[in-house]
Amino acid sequence: QVQLVESGGGLVQPGGSLRLSCAASGSILRVDAMGWYRQAPRNQRALVASITSDGSTNYAASVKGRFTISRDNAKNTLSLQMNSLKPEDSAVYFCNADIMPSASAYTYKYWGQGTQVTVSS
């Protein structure tokens, strides 16, 4: 059974930093694109950053220059370094990955359970 598990959320003051991590586990044949999404109360889930298997990245305009997404293909892990955090960055952050499980010919989209990030003084 494939699953994604996030860690690293918490409470931080404005201007501070946090690092989110996500680990994919289970019987995995291949991991394609991975990404981070966030959802604040009363808002839709929105893309924060994504990264392809060859390392090409894409960022939401609101986080460009402050957040950095990275991955370790050997370990099937994903990270998000968040600097200069603002109160409007507060949300539940979700890890997402397109994964081909072992013994499968198809790629499926998997989601983590989410981790809360709160930016407040």
PDB file of N, CA and C in Angstrom, residues 74-110:
ATOM      1  N   ALA A  74      16.188   8.904  -4.894  1.00  0.00           N
ATOM      2  CA  ALA A  74      16.637   7.616  -4.347  1.00  0.00           C
ATOM      3  C   ALA A  74      15.838   7.229  -3.108  1.00  0.00           C
ATOM      4  N   LYS A  75      15.388   8.233  -2.369  1.00  0.00           N
ATOM      5  CA  LYS A  75      14.662   7.969  -1.116  1.00  0.00           C
ATOM      6  C   LYS A  75      13.163   8.202  -1.253  1.00  0.00           C
ATOM      7  N   ASN A  76      12.727   8.658  -2.415  1.00  0.00           N
ATOM      8  CA  ASN A  76      11.305   8.994  -2.633  1.00  0.00           C
ATOM      9  C   ASN A  76      10.800   9.990  -1.587  1.00  0.00           C
ATOM     10  N   THR A  77      11.564  11.035  -1.387  1.00  0.00           N
ATOM     11  CA  THR A  77      11.174  12.072  -0.441  1.00  0.00           C
ATOM     12  C   THR A  77      11.075  13.428  -1.135  1.00  0.00           C
ATOM     13  N   LEU A  78      10.287  14.292  -0.529  1.00  0.00           N
ATOM     14  CA  LEU A  78      10.023  15.622  -1.056  1.00  0.00           C
ATOM     15  C   LEU A  78      10.150  16.605   0.091  1.00  0.00           C
ATOM     16  N   SER A  79      10.701  17.778  -0.183  1.00  0.00           N
ATOM     17  CA  SER A  79      10.856  18.789   0.852  1.00  0.00           C
ATOM     18  C   SER A  79      10.377  20.143   0.347  1.00  0.00           C
ATOM     19  N   LEU A  80      10.024  20.995   1.291  1.00  0.00           N
ATOM     20  CA  LEU A  80       9.666  22.373   0.972  1.00  0.00           C
ATOM     21  C   LEU A  80      10.294  23.269   2.037  1.00  0.00           C
ATOM     22  N   GLN A  81      11.283  24.039   1.640  1.00  0.00           N
ATOM     23  CA  GLN A  81      11.910  25.004   2.536  1.00  0.00           C
ATOM     24  C   GLN A  81      11.161  26.318   2.394  1.00  0.00           C
ATOM     25  N   MET A  82      10.605  26.788   3.509  1.00  0.00           N
ATOM     26  CA  MET A  82       9.792  27.995   3.495  1.00  0.00           C
ATOM     27  C   MET A  82      10.481  29.066   4.318  1.00  0.00           C
ATOM     28  N   ASN A  83      10.870  30.145   3.666  1.00  0.00           N
ATOM     29  CA  ASN A  83      11.527  31.265   4.337  1.00  0.00           C
ATOM     30  C   ASN A  83      10.655  32.518   4.251  1.00  0.00           C
ATOM     31  N   SER A  84      10.977  33.485   5.073  1.00  0.00           N
ATOM     32  CA  SER A  84      10.254  34.768   5.088  1.00  0.00           C
ATOM     33  C   SER A  84       8.746  34.535   5.136  1.00  0.00           C
ATOM     34  N   LEU A  85       8.336  33.699   6.040  1.00  0.00           N
ATOM     35  CA  LEU A  85       6.922  33.325   6.107  1.00  0.00           C
ATOM     36  C   LEU A  85       6.047  34.499   6.511  1.00  0.00           C
ATOM     37  N   LYS A  86       4.843  34.516   5.947  1.00  0.00           N
ATOM     38  CA  LYS A  86       3.867  35.571   6.188  1.00  0.00           C
ATOM     39  C   LYS A  86       2.601  34.952   6.782  1.00  0.00           C
ATOM     40  N   PRO A  87       1.810  35.734   7.486  1.00  0.00           N
ATOM     41  CA  PRO A  87       0.558  35.186   8.027  1.00  0.00           C
ATOM     42  C   PRO A  87      -0.325  34.558   6.950  1.00  0.00           C
ATOM     43  N   GLU A  88      -0.309  35.098   5.756  1.00  0.00           N
ATOM     44  CA  GLU A  88      -1.137  34.545   4.680  1.00  0.00           C
ATOM     45  C   GLU A  88      -0.632  33.201   4.166  1.00  0.00           C
ATOM     46  N   ASP A  89       0.520  32.746   4.634  1.00  0.00           N
ATOM     47  CA  ASP A  89       1.005  31.409   4.301  1.00  0.00           C
ATOM     48  C   ASP A  89       0.382  30.347   5.210  1.00  0.00           C
ATOM     49  N   SER A  90      -0.332  30.762   6.226  1.00  0.00           N
ATOM     50  CA  SER A  90      -0.959  29.819   7.152  1.00  0.00           C
ATOM     51  C   SER A  90      -1.992  28.975   6.425  1.00  0.00           C
ATOM     52  N   ALA A  91      -1.873  27.671   6.568  1.00  0.00           N
ATOM     53  CA  ALA A  91      -2.765  26.744   5.882  1.00  0.00           C
ATOM     54  C   ALA A  91      -2.380  25.319   6.273  1.00  0.00           C
ATOM     55  N   VAL A  92      -3.194  24.381   5.838  1.00  0.00           N
ATOM     56  CA  VAL A  92      -2.796  22.982   5.889  1.00  0.00           C
ATOM     57  C   VAL A  92      -2.066  22.675   4.582  1.00  0.00           C
ATOM     58  N   TYR A  93      -0.868  22.138   4.698  1.00  0.00           N
ATOM     59  CA  TYR A  93      -0.055  21.838   3.533  1.00  0.00           C
ATOM     60  C   TYR A  93      -0.114  20.337   3.244  1.00  0.00           C
ATOM     61  N   PHE A  94      -0.356  20.013   1.977  1.00  0.00           N
ATOM     62  CA  PHE A  94      -0.497  18.621   1.549  1.00  0.00           C
ATOM     63  C   PHE A  94       0.589  18.270   0.543  1.00  0.00           C
ATOM     64  N   CYS A  95       1.136  17.103   0.725  1.00  0.00           N
ATOM     65  CA  CYS A  95       2.076  16.531  -0.231  1.00  0.00           C
ATOM     66  C   CYS A  95       1.287  15.742  -1.275  1.00  0.00           C
ATOM     67  N   ASN A  96       1.746  15.804  -2.504  1.00  0.00           N
ATOM     68  CA  ASN A  96       1.073  15.125  -3.606  1.00  0.00           C
ATOM     69  C   ASN A  96       2.128  14.476  -4.497  1.00  0.00           C
ATOM     70  N   ALA A  97       1.824  13.292  -5.011  1.00  0.00           N
ATOM     71  CA  ALA A  97       2.774  12.635  -5.913  1.00  0.00           C
ATOM     72  C   ALA A  97       2.037  11.737  -6.892  1.00  0.00           C
ATOM     73  N   ASP A  98       2.554  11.684  -8.097  1.00  0.00           N
ATOM     74  CA  ASP A  98       2.063  10.751  -9.113  1.00  0.00           C
ATOM     75  C   ASP A  98       2.947   9.517  -9.060  1.00  0.00           C
ATOM     76  N   ILE A  99       2.364   8.409  -8.635  1.00  0.00           N
ATOM     77  CA  ILE A  99       3.137   7.205  -8.341  1.00  0.00           C
ATOM     78  C   ILE A  99       2.599   6.010  -9.107  1.00  0.00           C
ATOM     79  N   MET A 100       3.524   5.221  -9.657  1.00  0.00           N
ATOM     80  CA  MET A 100       3.168   3.942 -10.245  1.00  0.00           C
ATOM     81  C   MET A 100       3.523   2.857  -9.234  1.00  0.00           C
ATOM     82  N   PRO A 101       2.521   2.230  -8.648  1.00  0.00           N
ATOM     83  CA  PRO A 101       2.818   1.157  -7.696  1.00  0.00           C
ATOM     84  C   PRO A 101       3.433  -0.045  -8.414  1.00  0.00           C
ATOM     85  N   SER A 102       4.144  -0.855  -7.645  1.00  0.00           N
ATOM     86  CA  SER A 102       4.679  -2.091  -8.208  1.00  0.00           C
ATOM     87  C   SER A 102       3.524  -2.952  -8.702  1.00  0.00           C
ATOM     88  N   ALA A 103       3.778  -3.712  -9.733  1.00  0.00           N
ATOM     89  CA  ALA A 103       2.776  -4.605 -10.318  1.00  0.00           C
ATOM     90  C   ALA A 103       1.585  -3.839 -10.871  1.00  0.00           C
ATOM     91  N   SER A 104       1.822  -2.592 -11.283  1.00  0.00           N
ATOM     92  CA  SER A 104       0.752  -1.802 -11.885  1.00  0.00           C
ATOM     93  C   SER A 104       1.262  -1.164 -13.167  1.00  0.00           C
ATOM     94  N   ALA A 105       0.371  -1.016 -14.137  1.00  0.00           N
ATOM     95  CA  ALA A 105       0.742  -0.349 -15.383  1.00  0.00           C
ATOM     96  C   ALA A 105       0.259   1.094 -15.400  1.00  0.00           C
ATOM     97  N   TYR A 106      -0.307   1.549 -14.291  1.00  0.00           N
ATOM     98  CA  TYR A 106      -0.900   2.870 -14.246  1.00  0.00           C
ATOM     99  C   TYR A 106      -0.286   3.718 -13.131  1.00  0.00           C
ATOM    100  N   THR A 107      -0.322   5.021 -13.366  1.00  0.00           N
ATOM    101  CA  THR A 107       0.119   5.991 -12.366  1.00  0.00           C
ATOM    102  C   THR A 107      -1.093   6.574 -11.670  1.00  0.00           C
ATOM    103  N   TYR A 108      -0.998   6.678 -10.370  1.00  0.00           N
ATOM    104  CA  TYR A 108      -2.097   7.215  -9.579  1.00  0.00           C
ATOM    105  C   TYR A 108      -1.615   8.427  -8.797  1.00  0.00           C
ATOM    106  N   LYS A 109      -2.533   9.328  -8.487  1.00  0.00           N
ATOM    107  CA  LYS A 109      -2.208  10.504  -7.699  1.00  0.00           C
ATOM    108  C   LYS A 109      -2.490  10.201  -6.228  1.00  0.00           C
ATOM    109  N   TYR A 110      -1.480  10.376  -5.418  1.00  0.00           N
ATOM    110  CA  TYR A 110      -1.599  10.131  -3.988  1.00  0.00           C
ATOM    111  C   TYR A 110      -1.460  11.445  -3.216  1.00  0.00           C
TER     112      TYR A 110
END
